[in-house]
Short mmCIF file of N, CA and C in Angstrom, two decimals:
data_model
loop_
_atom_site.label_atom_id
_atom_site.label_comp_id
_atom_site.label_asym_id
_atom_site.label_seq_id
_atom_site.Cartn_x
_atom_site.Cartn_y
_atom_site.Cartn_z
N MET A 1 -29.55 -5.42 -19.95
CA MET A 1 -29.62 -5.59 -18.63
C MET A 1 -28.37 -6.12 -18.14
N TRP A 2 -28.02 -7.59 -18.66
CA TRP A 2 -26.86 -8.09 -18.05
C TRP A 2 -25.65 -7.72 -18.53
N GLN A 3 -25.77 -6.84 -19.60
CA GLN A 3 -24.56 -6.05 -20.01
C GLN A 3 -24.18 -4.96 -19.19
N GLN A 4 -25.15 -4.28 -18.81
CA GLN A 4 -25.02 -3.40 -17.88
C GLN A 4 -24.32 -3.63 -16.41
N VAL A 5 -24.83 -4.99 -16.03
CA VAL A 5 -24.39 -5.66 -14.79
C VAL A 5 -22.86 -6.17 -14.83
N ILE A 6 -22.63 -6.68 -16.12
CA ILE A 6 -21.20 -7.16 -16.34
C ILE A 6 -20.35 -6.07 -16.28
N VAL A 7 -20.61 -4.91 -16.98
CA VAL A 7 -19.82 -3.61 -17.05
C VAL A 7 -19.49 -3.22 -15.80
N ALA A 8 -20.65 -2.97 -14.93
CA ALA A 8 -20.69 -2.40 -13.66
C ALA A 8 -19.42 -3.10 -12.85
N LEU A 9 -19.55 -4.73 -13.01
CA LEU A 9 -18.40 -5.35 -12.32
C LEU A 9 -17.09 -5.08 -12.82
N ILE A 10 -16.82 -5.11 -14.19
CA ILE A 10 -15.58 -4.95 -14.51
C ILE A 10 -15.08 -3.57 -14.06
N VAL A 11 -15.88 -2.66 -14.14
CA VAL A 11 -15.46 -1.18 -13.73
C VAL A 11 -15.15 -1.20 -11.99
N VAL A 12 -15.96 -1.86 -11.21
CA VAL A 12 -15.47 -1.92 -10.00
C VAL A 12 -14.18 -2.72 -9.89
N ALA A 13 -14.01 -3.74 -10.63
CA ALA A 13 -12.82 -4.42 -10.18
C ALA A 13 -11.62 -3.65 -10.83
N ALA A 14 -11.90 -2.85 -11.83
CA ALA A 14 -10.76 -2.11 -12.21
C ALA A 14 -10.48 -0.98 -11.10
N LEU A 15 -11.48 -0.52 -10.57
CA LEU A 15 -11.30 0.45 -9.66
C LEU A 15 -10.59 0.03 -8.29
N VAL A 16 -10.92 -1.33 -7.85
CA VAL A 16 -10.27 -1.95 -6.73
C VAL A 16 -8.79 -2.19 -7.10
N HIS A 17 -8.54 -2.58 -8.31
CA HIS A 17 -7.20 -2.82 -8.76
C HIS A 17 -6.33 -1.42 -8.66
N PHE A 18 -7.05 -0.41 -9.19
CA PHE A 18 -6.26 0.73 -9.44
C PHE A 18 -5.71 1.41 -7.69
N CYS A 19 -6.89 1.27 -6.85
CA CYS A 19 -6.80 1.64 -5.54
C CYS A 19 -5.63 0.77 -4.76
N THR A 20 -5.67 -0.63 -5.17
CA THR A 20 -4.50 -1.37 -4.49
C THR A 20 -3.08 -1.35 -4.79
N LYS A 21 -3.24 -0.75 -6.04
CA LYS A 21 -1.90 -0.69 -6.69
C LYS A 21 -1.17 0.48 -7.05
N TYR A 22 -1.95 1.43 -7.32
CA TYR A 22 -1.48 2.84 -7.71
C TYR A 22 -1.49 3.97 -6.51
N LEU A 23 -2.34 3.77 -5.68
CA LEU A 23 -2.48 4.91 -4.68
C LEU A 23 -1.39 4.84 -3.63
N PRO A 24 -1.10 5.97 -3.30
CA PRO A 24 -0.03 6.18 -2.44
C PRO A 24 -0.47 5.46 -0.97
N ALA A 25 0.79 4.93 -0.35
CA ALA A 25 0.55 4.18 0.84
C ALA A 25 -0.17 4.97 1.73
N ALA A 26 0.13 6.09 2.09
CA ALA A 26 -0.91 7.06 2.98
C ALA A 26 -2.27 6.81 2.73
N LEU A 27 -2.71 6.93 1.65
CA LEU A 27 -4.13 6.81 1.24
C LEU A 27 -4.56 5.35 1.37
N ARG A 28 -3.84 4.33 1.01
CA ARG A 28 -4.13 2.87 1.24
C ARG A 28 -4.17 2.72 2.51
N LYS A 29 -3.53 3.18 3.64
CA LYS A 29 -3.59 2.81 4.90
C LYS A 29 -4.89 3.67 5.71
N GLN A 30 -5.11 4.59 5.01
CA GLN A 30 -6.37 5.35 5.69
C GLN A 30 -7.73 4.52 5.02
N ILE A 31 -7.72 3.87 3.80
CA ILE A 31 -8.65 3.34 3.36
C ILE A 31 -8.97 1.89 3.93
N VAL A 32 -7.86 1.32 4.43
CA VAL A 32 -7.99 0.16 5.36
C VAL A 32 -8.49 0.43 6.57
N TYR A 33 -8.13 1.61 7.22
CA TYR A 33 -8.46 2.17 8.50
C TYR A 33 -10.02 2.54 8.74
N LEU A 34 -10.49 3.03 7.73
CA LEU A 34 -12.00 3.44 7.49
C LEU A 34 -12.76 2.36 7.00
N LEU A 35 -12.30 1.29 6.21
CA LEU A 35 -13.09 0.17 6.05
C LEU A 35 -13.07 -0.70 7.22
N SER A 36 -11.97 -0.76 7.84
CA SER A 36 -12.07 -1.69 8.92
C SER A 36 -12.92 -1.32 10.22
N ARG A 37 -12.94 0.20 10.34
CA ARG A 37 -14.07 0.76 11.27
C ARG A 37 -15.33 0.52 10.92
N ARG A 38 -15.75 0.20 9.53
CA ARG A 38 -17.15 -0.18 9.06
C ARG A 38 -17.32 -1.86 9.34
N GLY A 39 -16.34 -2.35 9.56
CA GLY A 39 -16.88 -3.76 10.16
C GLY A 39 -16.03 -4.87 9.38
N PHE A 40 -15.19 -4.38 8.43
CA PHE A 40 -14.55 -5.44 7.50
C PHE A 40 -13.19 -5.93 8.05
N ASP A 41 -12.77 -7.07 7.70
CA ASP A 41 -11.82 -7.55 8.55
C ASP A 41 -10.42 -6.95 8.07
N GLN A 42 -9.63 -6.32 9.05
CA GLN A 42 -8.56 -5.53 9.03
C GLN A 42 -7.47 -6.19 8.23
N ASN A 43 -7.15 -7.45 8.73
CA ASN A 43 -5.99 -8.45 8.01
C ASN A 43 -6.23 -8.59 6.80
N LYS A 44 -7.61 -8.89 6.23
CA LYS A 44 -7.69 -9.17 4.67
C LYS A 44 -7.68 -7.74 4.20
N LEU A 45 -8.09 -6.88 4.45
CA LEU A 45 -7.84 -5.65 3.80
C LEU A 45 -6.45 -5.19 3.90
N ALA A 46 -5.74 -5.49 4.83
CA ALA A 46 -4.28 -4.89 4.84
C ALA A 46 -3.45 -5.69 3.90
N LYS A 47 -3.86 -6.99 3.81
CA LYS A 47 -3.24 -7.77 2.75
C LYS A 47 -3.70 -7.58 1.22
N LEU A 48 -4.73 -7.21 1.06
CA LEU A 48 -5.47 -6.75 -0.06
C LEU A 48 -4.65 -5.57 -0.64
N PHE A 49 -4.66 -4.46 0.38
CA PHE A 49 -4.05 -3.11 -0.01
C PHE A 49 -2.58 -3.09 -0.11
N ASN A 50 -1.85 -4.11 0.48
CA ASN A 50 -0.44 -4.23 0.54
C ASN A 50 -0.01 -3.31 1.66
N THR A 51 -0.75 -3.22 2.88
CA THR A 51 -0.34 -2.56 3.85
C THR A 51 -0.14 -3.56 5.23
N LYS A 52 0.44 -3.00 6.30
CA LYS A 52 0.53 -3.76 7.46
C LYS A 52 -0.53 -3.46 8.32
N SER A 53 -1.30 -4.38 8.74
CA SER A 53 -2.49 -4.37 9.43
C SER A 53 -2.18 -3.67 10.77
N SER A 54 -3.11 -2.98 11.51
CA SER A 54 -3.26 -2.27 12.73
C SER A 54 -2.08 -1.18 12.83
N CYS A 55 -1.88 -0.54 11.75
CA CYS A 55 -0.82 0.32 11.68
C CYS A 55 -1.45 1.91 12.53
N GLY A 56 -0.45 2.18 13.42
CA GLY A 56 -0.66 3.48 13.84
C GLY A 56 -1.52 3.25 15.35
N ASP A 57 -1.90 2.10 15.70
CA ASP A 57 -2.60 2.00 16.99
C ASP A 57 -1.91 1.85 18.10
N GLY A 58 -0.48 1.79 18.10
CA GLY A 58 0.42 1.72 19.11
C GLY A 58 0.81 0.53 19.50
N CYS A 59 0.57 -0.74 18.59
CA CYS A 59 0.82 -2.12 19.05
C CYS A 59 2.44 -2.54 18.60
N SER A 60 3.08 -1.59 18.14
CA SER A 60 4.34 -1.50 17.41
C SER A 60 4.47 -2.88 16.32
N SER A 61 3.27 -3.23 15.76
CA SER A 61 3.61 -4.24 14.70
C SER A 61 3.85 -3.74 13.33
N CYS A 62 3.67 -2.38 13.20
CA CYS A 62 3.81 -1.76 11.89
C CYS A 62 5.25 -1.04 11.97
N GLY A 63 5.88 -0.91 13.17
CA GLY A 63 7.12 -0.27 13.12
C GLY A 63 7.30 1.44 13.03
N SER A 64 6.15 1.89 13.05
CA SER A 64 5.77 3.25 13.08
C SER A 64 6.09 4.14 14.42
N CYS A 65 6.24 3.27 15.41
CA CYS A 65 6.46 3.86 16.65
C CYS A 65 7.99 3.91 17.12
N GLU A 66 8.65 2.91 16.16
CA GLU A 66 10.23 2.87 16.53
C GLU A 66 10.99 4.28 16.41
N THR A 67 11.71 4.46 17.31
CA THR A 67 12.52 5.86 17.29
C THR A 67 13.81 5.59 16.44
N THR A 68 14.36 4.53 16.17
CA THR A 68 15.63 4.06 15.61
C THR A 68 15.39 3.19 14.42
N PRO A 69 15.69 3.83 13.02
CA PRO A 69 15.37 2.92 11.78
C PRO A 69 16.37 1.56 12.14
N ALA A 70 15.74 0.38 11.51
CA ALA A 70 16.37 -0.85 11.70
C ALA A 70 17.94 -0.75 10.82
N ALA A 71 17.75 -0.07 9.92
CA ALA A 71 19.21 0.19 8.94
C ALA A 71 20.24 0.45 10.11
N SER A 72 20.18 1.61 10.75
CA SER A 72 21.23 2.10 11.46
C SER A 72 21.24 1.36 12.83
N SER A 73 20.73 0.12 13.10
CA SER A 73 21.07 -0.42 14.60
C SER A 73 22.36 -1.15 14.63
N ASP A 74 23.06 -1.42 13.38
CA ASP A 74 24.38 -1.86 13.23
C ASP A 74 25.34 -0.93 14.00
N ALA A 75 26.33 -1.32 14.75
CA ALA A 75 27.23 -0.40 15.43
C ALA A 75 28.29 0.00 14.36
N SER A 76 28.65 -0.89 13.19
CA SER A 76 29.66 -0.61 12.34
C SER A 76 29.37 0.69 11.42
N SER A 77 27.89 0.52 11.18
CA SER A 77 27.41 1.49 10.09
C SER A 77 26.70 2.63 10.91
N SER A 78 27.56 3.51 11.14
CA SER A 78 26.79 4.75 11.98
C SER A 78 26.45 5.64 10.57
N ALA A 79 26.60 5.73 9.25
CA ALA A 79 26.41 6.64 8.31
C ALA A 79 25.24 6.16 7.49
N PRO A 80 24.30 6.91 6.98
CA PRO A 80 23.00 6.48 6.46
C PRO A 80 23.47 5.71 4.98
N LEU A 81 22.88 4.94 4.66
CA LEU A 81 23.08 4.31 3.49
C LEU A 81 22.78 5.09 2.18
N LYS A 82 23.54 5.06 1.26
CA LYS A 82 23.64 6.00 0.15
C LYS A 82 23.23 5.02 -1.36
N ARG A 83 22.29 5.52 -1.84
CA ARG A 83 21.99 4.79 -3.08
C ARG A 83 22.40 5.62 -4.29
N VAL A 84 23.10 4.90 -5.22
CA VAL A 84 23.68 5.77 -6.46
C VAL A 84 23.05 5.20 -7.59
N ILE A 85 22.45 5.93 -8.59
CA ILE A 85 22.00 5.26 -9.81
C ILE A 85 23.13 5.79 -10.93
N MET A 86 23.42 4.62 -11.45
CA MET A 86 24.51 4.87 -12.42
C MET A 86 23.86 4.96 -13.73
N LEU A 87 24.26 6.11 -14.42
CA LEU A 87 23.56 6.28 -15.70
C LEU A 87 24.55 6.08 -16.90
N ARG A 88 24.34 5.61 -17.84
CA ARG A 88 25.42 5.33 -19.03
C ARG A 88 24.66 6.12 -20.37
N VAL A 89 25.39 7.25 -20.61
CA VAL A 89 24.95 8.07 -21.67
C VAL A 89 25.62 7.49 -23.08
N GLN A 90 24.60 7.44 -23.95
CA GLN A 90 24.98 6.72 -25.36
C GLN A 90 24.70 8.23 -26.05
N ARG A 91 26.08 8.26 -27.05
CA ARG A 91 26.03 9.47 -28.04
C ARG A 91 26.37 9.10 -29.11
#
């Protein structure tokens, strides 16, 4: 009996770890939203799932309502940032 309880706890812990680390951000935000509607603390869930709390409710704390990105707010940099991955071929 105790072995089954311990195995169940380990499986639940592994599932929570998988959900908090490897799920896409959109799914994590939906999970936080659904669990917060069920009565769980939204701030703690957002911290656990590595998302920002109250995203999408219009409070502008998550930055989803902003029309201009923060990187283009500088007047000197009007072009978007380009990231180049340098590859070194070994033959």
